[in-house]
Coordinates of C-alpha atoms in Angstrom, one line a residue:
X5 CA 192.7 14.9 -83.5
X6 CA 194.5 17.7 -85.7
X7 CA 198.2 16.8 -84.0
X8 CA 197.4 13.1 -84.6
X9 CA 196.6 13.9 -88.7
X10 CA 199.7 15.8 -88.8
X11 CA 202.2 13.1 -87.1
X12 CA 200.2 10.6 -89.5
X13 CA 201.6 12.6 -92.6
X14 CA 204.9 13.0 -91.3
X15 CA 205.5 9.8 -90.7
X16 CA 204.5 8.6 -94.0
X17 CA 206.9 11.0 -95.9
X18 CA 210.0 10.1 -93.8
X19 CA 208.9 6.9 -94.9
X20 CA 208.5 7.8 -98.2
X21 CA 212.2 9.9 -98.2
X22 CA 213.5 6.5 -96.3
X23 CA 212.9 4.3 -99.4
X24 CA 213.6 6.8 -101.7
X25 CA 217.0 7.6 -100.2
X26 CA 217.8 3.6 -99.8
X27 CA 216.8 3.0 -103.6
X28 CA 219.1 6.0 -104.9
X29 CA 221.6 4.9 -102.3
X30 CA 225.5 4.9 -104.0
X31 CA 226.4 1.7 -105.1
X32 CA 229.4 0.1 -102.9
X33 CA 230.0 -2.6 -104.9
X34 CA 232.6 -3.0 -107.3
X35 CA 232.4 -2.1 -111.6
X36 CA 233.7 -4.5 -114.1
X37 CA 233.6 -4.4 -117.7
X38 CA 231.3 -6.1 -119.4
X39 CA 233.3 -7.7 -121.7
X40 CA 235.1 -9.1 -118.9
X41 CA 231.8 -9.9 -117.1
X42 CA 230.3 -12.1 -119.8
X43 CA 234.4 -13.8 -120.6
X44 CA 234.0 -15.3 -117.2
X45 CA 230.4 -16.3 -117.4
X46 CA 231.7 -18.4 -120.7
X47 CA 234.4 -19.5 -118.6
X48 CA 232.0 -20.8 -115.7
X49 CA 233.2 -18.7 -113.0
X50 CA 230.3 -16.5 -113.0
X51 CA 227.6 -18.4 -110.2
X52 CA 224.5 -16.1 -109.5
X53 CA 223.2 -13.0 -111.4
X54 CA 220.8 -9.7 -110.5
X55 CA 219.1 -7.9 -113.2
X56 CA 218.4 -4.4 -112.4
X57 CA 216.3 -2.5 -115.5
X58 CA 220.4 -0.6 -115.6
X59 CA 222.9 -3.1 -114.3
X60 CA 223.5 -6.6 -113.5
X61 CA 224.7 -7.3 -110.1
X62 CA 226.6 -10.6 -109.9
X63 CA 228.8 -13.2 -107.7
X64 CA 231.8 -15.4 -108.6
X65 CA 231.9 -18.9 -107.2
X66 CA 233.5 -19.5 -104.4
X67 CA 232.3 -16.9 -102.3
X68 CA 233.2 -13.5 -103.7
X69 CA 230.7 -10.9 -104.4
X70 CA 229.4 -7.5 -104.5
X71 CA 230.6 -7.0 -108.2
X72 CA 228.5 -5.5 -111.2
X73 CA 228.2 -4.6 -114.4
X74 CA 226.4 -2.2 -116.8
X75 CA 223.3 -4.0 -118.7
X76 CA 223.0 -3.7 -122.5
X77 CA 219.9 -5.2 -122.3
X78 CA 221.0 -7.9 -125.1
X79 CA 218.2 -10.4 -125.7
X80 CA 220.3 -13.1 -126.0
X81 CA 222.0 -12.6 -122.4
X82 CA 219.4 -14.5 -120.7
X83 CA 219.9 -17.2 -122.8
X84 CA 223.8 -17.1 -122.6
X85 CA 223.8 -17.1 -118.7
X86 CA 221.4 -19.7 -118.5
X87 CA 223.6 -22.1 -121.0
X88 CA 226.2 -21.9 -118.4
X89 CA 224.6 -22.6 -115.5
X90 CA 224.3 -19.0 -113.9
X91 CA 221.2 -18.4 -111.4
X92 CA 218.7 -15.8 -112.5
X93 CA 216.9 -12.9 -110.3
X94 CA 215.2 -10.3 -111.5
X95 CA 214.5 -6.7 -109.8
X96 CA 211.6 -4.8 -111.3
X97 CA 212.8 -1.1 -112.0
X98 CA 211.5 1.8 -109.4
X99 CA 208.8 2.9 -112.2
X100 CA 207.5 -0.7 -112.9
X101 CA 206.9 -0.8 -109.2
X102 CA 205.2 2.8 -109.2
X103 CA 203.2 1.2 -112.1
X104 CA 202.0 -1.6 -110.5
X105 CA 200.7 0.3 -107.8
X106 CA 199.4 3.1 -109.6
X107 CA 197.5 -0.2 -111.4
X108 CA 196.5 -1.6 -108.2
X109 CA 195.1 1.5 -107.1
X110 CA 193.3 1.9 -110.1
X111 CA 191.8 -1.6 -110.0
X112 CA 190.4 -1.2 -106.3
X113 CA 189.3 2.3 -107.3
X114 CA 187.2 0.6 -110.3
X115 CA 186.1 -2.5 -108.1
X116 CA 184.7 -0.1 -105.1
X117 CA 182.8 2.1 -107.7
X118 CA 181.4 -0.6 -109.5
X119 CA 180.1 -2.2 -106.1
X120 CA 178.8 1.0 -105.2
X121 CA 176.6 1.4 -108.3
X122 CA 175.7 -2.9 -108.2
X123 CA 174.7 -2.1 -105.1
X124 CA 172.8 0.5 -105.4
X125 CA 170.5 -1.5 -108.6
X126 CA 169.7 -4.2 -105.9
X127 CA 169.5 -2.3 -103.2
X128 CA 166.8 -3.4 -100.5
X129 CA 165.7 0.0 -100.3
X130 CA 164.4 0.2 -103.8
X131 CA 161.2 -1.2 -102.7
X132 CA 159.6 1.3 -100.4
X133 CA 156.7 -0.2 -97.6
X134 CA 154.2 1.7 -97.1
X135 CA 152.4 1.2 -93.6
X136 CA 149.9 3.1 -94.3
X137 CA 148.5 4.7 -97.7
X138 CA 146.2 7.1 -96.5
X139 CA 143.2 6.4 -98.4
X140 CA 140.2 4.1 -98.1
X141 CA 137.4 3.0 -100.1
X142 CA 135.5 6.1 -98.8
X143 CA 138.1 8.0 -101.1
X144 CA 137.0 5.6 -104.5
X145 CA 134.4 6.7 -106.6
X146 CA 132.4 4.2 -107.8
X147 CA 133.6 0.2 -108.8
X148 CA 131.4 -0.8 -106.1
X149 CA 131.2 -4.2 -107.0
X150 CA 134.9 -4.2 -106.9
X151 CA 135.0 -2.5 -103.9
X152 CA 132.7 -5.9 -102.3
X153 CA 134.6 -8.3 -103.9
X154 CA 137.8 -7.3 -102.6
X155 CA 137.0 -6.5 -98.9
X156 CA 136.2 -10.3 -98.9
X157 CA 139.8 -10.6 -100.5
X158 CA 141.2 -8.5 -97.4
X159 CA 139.5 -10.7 -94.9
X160 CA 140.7 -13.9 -96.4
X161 CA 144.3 -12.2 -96.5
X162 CA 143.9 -11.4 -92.5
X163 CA 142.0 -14.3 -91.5
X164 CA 143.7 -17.3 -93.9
X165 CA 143.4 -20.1 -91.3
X166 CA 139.4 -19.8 -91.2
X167 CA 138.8 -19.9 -94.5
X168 CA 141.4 -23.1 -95.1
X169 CA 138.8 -24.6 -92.6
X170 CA 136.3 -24.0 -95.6
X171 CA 138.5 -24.9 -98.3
X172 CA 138.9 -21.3 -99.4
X173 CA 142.4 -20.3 -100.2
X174 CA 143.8 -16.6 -101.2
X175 CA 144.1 -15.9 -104.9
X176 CA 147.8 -15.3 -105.6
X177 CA 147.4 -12.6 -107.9
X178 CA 144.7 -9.9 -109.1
X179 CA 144.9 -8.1 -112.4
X180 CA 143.4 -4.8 -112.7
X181 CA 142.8 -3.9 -116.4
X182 CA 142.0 -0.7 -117.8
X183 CA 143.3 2.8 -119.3
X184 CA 144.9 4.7 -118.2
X185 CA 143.7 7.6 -115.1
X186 CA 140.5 5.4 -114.4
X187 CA 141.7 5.1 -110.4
X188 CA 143.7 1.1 -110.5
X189 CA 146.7 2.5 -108.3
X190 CA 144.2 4.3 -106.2
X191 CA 142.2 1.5 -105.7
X192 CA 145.1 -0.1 -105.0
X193 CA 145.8 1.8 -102.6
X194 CA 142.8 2.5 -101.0
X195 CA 142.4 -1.8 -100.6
X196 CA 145.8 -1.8 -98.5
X197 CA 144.3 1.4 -96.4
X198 CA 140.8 -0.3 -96.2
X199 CA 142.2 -3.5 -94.8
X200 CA 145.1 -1.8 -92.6
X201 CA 147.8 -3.7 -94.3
X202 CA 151.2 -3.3 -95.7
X203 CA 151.3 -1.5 -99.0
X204 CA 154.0 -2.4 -101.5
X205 CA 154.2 -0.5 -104.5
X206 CA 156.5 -1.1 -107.6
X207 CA 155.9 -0.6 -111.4
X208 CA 157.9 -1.6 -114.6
X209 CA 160.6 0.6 -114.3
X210 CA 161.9 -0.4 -111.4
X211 CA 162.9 -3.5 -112.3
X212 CA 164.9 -1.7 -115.6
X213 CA 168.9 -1.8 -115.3
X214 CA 171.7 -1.2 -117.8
X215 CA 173.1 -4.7 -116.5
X216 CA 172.3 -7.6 -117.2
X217 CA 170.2 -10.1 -114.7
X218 CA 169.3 -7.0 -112.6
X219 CA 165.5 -7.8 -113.2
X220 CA 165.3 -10.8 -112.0
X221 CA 167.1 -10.4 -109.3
X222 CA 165.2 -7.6 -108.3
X223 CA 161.9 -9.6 -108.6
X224 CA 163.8 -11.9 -105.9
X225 CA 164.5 -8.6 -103.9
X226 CA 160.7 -7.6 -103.7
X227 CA 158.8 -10.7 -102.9
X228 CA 161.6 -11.4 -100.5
X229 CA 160.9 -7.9 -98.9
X230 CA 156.7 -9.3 -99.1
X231 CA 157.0 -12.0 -97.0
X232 CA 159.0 -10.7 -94.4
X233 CA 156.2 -7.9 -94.0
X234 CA 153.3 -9.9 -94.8
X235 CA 150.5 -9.7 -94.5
X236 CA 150.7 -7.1 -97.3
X237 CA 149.5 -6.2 -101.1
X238 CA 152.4 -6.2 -103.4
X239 CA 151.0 -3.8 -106.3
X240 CA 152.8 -3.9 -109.5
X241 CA 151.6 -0.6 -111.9
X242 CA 152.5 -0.6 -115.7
X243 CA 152.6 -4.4 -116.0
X244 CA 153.1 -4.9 -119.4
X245 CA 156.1 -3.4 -119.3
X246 CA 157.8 -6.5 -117.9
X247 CA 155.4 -9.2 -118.3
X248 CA 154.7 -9.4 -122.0
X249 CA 154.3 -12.6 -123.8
X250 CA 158.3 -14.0 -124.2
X251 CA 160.0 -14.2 -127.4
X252 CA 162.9 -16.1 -127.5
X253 CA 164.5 -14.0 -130.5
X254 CA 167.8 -14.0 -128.8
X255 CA 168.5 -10.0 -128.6
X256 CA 169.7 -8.8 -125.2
X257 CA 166.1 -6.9 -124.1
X258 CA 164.4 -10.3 -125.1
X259 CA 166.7 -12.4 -123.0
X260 CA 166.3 -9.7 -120.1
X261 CA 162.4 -9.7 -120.5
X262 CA 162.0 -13.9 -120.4
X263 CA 164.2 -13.8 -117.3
X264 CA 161.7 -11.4 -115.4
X265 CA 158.8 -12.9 -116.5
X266 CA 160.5 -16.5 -115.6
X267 CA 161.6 -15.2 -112.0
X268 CA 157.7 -13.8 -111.6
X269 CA 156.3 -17.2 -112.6
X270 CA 158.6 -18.8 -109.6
X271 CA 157.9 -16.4 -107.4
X272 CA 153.8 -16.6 -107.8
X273 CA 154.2 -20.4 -107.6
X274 CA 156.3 -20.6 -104.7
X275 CA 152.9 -18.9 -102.8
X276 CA 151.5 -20.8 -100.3
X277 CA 147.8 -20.2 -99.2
X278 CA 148.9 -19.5 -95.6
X279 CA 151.8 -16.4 -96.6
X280 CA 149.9 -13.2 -96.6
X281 CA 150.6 -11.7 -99.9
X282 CA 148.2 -10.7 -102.5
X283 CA 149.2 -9.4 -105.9
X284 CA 147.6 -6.8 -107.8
X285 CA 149.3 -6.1 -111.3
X286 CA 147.8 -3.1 -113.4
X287 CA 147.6 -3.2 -116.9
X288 CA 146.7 -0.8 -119.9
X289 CA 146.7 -4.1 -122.6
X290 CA 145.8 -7.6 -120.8
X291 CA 146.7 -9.1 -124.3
X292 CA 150.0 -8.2 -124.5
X293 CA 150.8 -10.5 -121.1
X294 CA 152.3 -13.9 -121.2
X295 CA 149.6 -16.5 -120.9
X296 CA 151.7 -18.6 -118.4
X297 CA 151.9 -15.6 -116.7
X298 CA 148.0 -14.5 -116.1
X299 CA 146.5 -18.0 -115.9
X300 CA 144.4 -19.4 -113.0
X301 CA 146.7 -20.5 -110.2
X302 CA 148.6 -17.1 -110.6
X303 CA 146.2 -14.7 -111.3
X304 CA 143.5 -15.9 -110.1
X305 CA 141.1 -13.1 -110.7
X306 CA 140.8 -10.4 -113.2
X307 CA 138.8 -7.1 -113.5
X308 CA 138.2 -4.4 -115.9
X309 CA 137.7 -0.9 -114.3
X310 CA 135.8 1.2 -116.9
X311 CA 135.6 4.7 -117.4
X312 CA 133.3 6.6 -115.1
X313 CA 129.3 6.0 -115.7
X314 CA 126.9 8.9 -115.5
X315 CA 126.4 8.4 -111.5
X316 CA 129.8 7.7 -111.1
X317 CA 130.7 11.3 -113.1
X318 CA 128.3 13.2 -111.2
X319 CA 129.7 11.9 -107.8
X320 CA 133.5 12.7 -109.2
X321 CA 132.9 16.2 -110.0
X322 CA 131.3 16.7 -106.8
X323 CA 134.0 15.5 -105.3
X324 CA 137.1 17.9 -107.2
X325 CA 134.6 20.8 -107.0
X326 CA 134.4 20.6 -103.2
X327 CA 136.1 23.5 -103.0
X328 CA 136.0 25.4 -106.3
X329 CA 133.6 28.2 -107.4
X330 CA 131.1 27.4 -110.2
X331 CA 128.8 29.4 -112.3
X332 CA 125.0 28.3 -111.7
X333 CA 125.8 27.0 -115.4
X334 CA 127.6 24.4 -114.3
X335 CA 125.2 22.3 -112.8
X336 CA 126.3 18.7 -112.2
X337 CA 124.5 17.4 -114.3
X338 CA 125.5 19.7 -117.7
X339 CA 129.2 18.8 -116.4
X340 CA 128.3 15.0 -116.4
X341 CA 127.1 15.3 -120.3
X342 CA 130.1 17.0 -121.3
X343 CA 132.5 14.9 -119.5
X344 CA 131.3 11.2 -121.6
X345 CA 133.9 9.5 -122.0
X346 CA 136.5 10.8 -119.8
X347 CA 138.6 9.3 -117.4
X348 CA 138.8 10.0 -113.8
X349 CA 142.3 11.5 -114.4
X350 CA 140.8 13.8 -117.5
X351 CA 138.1 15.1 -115.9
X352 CA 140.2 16.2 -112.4
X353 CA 142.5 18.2 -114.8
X354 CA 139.6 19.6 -116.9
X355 CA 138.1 21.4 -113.8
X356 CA 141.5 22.4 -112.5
X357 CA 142.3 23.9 -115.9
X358 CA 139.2 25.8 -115.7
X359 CA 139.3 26.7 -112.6
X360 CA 143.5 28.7 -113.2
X361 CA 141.1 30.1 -116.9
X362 CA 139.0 31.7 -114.7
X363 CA 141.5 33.0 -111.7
X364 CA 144.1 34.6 -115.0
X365 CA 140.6 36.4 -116.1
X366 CA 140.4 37.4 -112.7
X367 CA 136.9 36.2 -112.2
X368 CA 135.9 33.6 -108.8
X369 CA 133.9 31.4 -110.8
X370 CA 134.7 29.1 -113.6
X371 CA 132.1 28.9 -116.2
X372 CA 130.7 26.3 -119.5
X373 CA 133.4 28.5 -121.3
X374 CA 136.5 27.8 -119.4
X375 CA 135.3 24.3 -119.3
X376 CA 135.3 24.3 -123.1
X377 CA 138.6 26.1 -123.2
X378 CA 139.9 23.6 -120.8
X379 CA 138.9 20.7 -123.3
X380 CA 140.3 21.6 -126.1
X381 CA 144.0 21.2 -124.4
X382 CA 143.5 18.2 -123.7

């Protein structure tokens, strides 16, 4: 393999030292003046011309050739030798060559980057599937009427054909409203784990690019990649973020935005009953979504998941104090009052905090006081 590399290389420069040696070759044919040269092309006698970038090679009629001349690179000689009836070629100079393919070079150079980095925006893999999540609804805390509601969901999804015998079709699309760290992606993903079904995750972001038209196409992209591994859940988190209500203002981001939420609408009315693909779109702000968007027929159903409750509290902070050491202070209960109002989310890093408060004051046991200490930082 090394022996073949070399002869490669040395092939290529004798080639190289070939053409260079035949373009510097000494000239054989014969030097005229160029006054005399452009006397005879007045006088006609003068029947085909070469421009070099240095001299102008040339042939009398008749037959007689190999003669040339030095080129003073006159603007009107063109002119002059085409008023007498003299044919024209033109030889690019060695360095107009070398720039043209230094150019060429440059341009494939520019074209393979830029396909690299297209590619890469719209590339299939940007849409992970995830086979299987890992979680059930054993692993959500409360949102038990949810939790009913949606296994129903699952078994339409799996069993489509005998609930069209009922007249029952799949909703398109469910929207999953609420703040932020109250468990949607979770229970998101705990719906694909409880029914045993593809898992397609996405969120606003991804459909970002610093080119133009990259959204929508990337919509394409993902429901594309949904039906070829449906049945599935295709869960889209931060929804807002590219479903807003359209403004046609004109401005580039605008344009961009109405385009997504335009290739969306197609896309959740090109569903048939029979495809295998639910939606589930999270939001923080269901106001700020285009009505066409979130209306019945495309989202068909829509839920609010709340902050915990008090049972729904107690049963989280027995759940991320499983295996943490508590004070007889902190009772579940006196936890539970001092956590109203948190999220799921808050009150996990709450008793994590407290729990690395206790370990730096190198005590087993977190107490009321790290929890207090804990809530103030957040």
């Amino acid at each position: 393999m090394k022996n073949k590399k070399t002869l490669i290389i040395c092939l290529l420069a004798l080639a190289a030292a070939a053409a260079c040696a035949f373009y510097f070759m000494p000239e054989k044919n014969e030097k005229v003046p160029y006054s005399t040269f452009y006397q005879e092309v007045q006088d006609g006698k003068i029947e085909a011309v070469t421009i070099s970038d240095s001299k102008i090679t040339f042939n009398y009629k008749g037959g007689k050739s190999n003669f040339y001349t030095e080129n003073p690179s006159s603007p009107s000689l063109k002119e002059t030798l085409l008023l007498n009836g003299v044919d024209i070629k033109e030889e690019k100079s060695f360095e107009e060559i070398l720039s043209l393919i230094f150019d060429g070079i440059f341009y494939v150079i520019f074209a393979v980057i830029f396909l690299v980095v297209f590619r890469k925006f719209i590339s299939p893999n940007t849409f992970k599937t995830v086979h299987k999540t890992g979680v059930t609804f054993n692993d959500v805390v409360g949102m038990d009427n949810l939790k009913k509601d949606m296994k129903q969901i699952i078994d339409i999804l799996k069993n489509p054909s005998e609930y069209k015998k009922r007249g029952i079709r799949l909703p398109k699309g469910i929207l999953l409203e609420g703040d932020p760290g109250n468990g949607k992606t979770l229970f998101a993903r705990a719906l694909a784990g409880e029914g045993r079904i593809n898992f397609i995750p996405a969120k606003a972001t991804d459909f970002e690019s610093m080119f133009m038209a990259i959204g929508p196409l990337k919509v394409k992209l993902l429901f594309k990649k949904a039906r070829r591994k449906a049945p599935c859940i295709v869960f889209i988190d931060e929804f807002d973020g590219i479903g807003t209500i359209r403004n046609y203002s004109g401005s580039a981001i605008e344009t961009e935005n109405t385009r997504i939420v335009t290739a969306l609408l197609n896309e959740l009315d090109g569903f048939t009953p029979n495809n295998g693909i639910l939606v589930i779109a999270a939001t923080n702000s269901r106001a700020a979504l285009d009505p066409a968007l979130i209306r019945p027929g495309r989202f068909d159903a829509k839920y609010t998941v709340p902050y915990p409750d008090s049972t729904t509290r107690k049963e989280l902070i027995s759940l991320y104090t499983k295996n943490k050491a508590l004070s007889p202070e902190c009772t579940v209960q006196n936890l539970s009052d001092l956590f109203k109002g948190f999220s799921c989310a808050q009150i996990e890093s709450v008793l994590n905090r407290a729990s690395i408060l206790a370990t730096q004051n190198d005590r087993t046991e977190f107490t009321i006081k790290d929890v207090t200490e804990a809530l103030k930082e957040i």
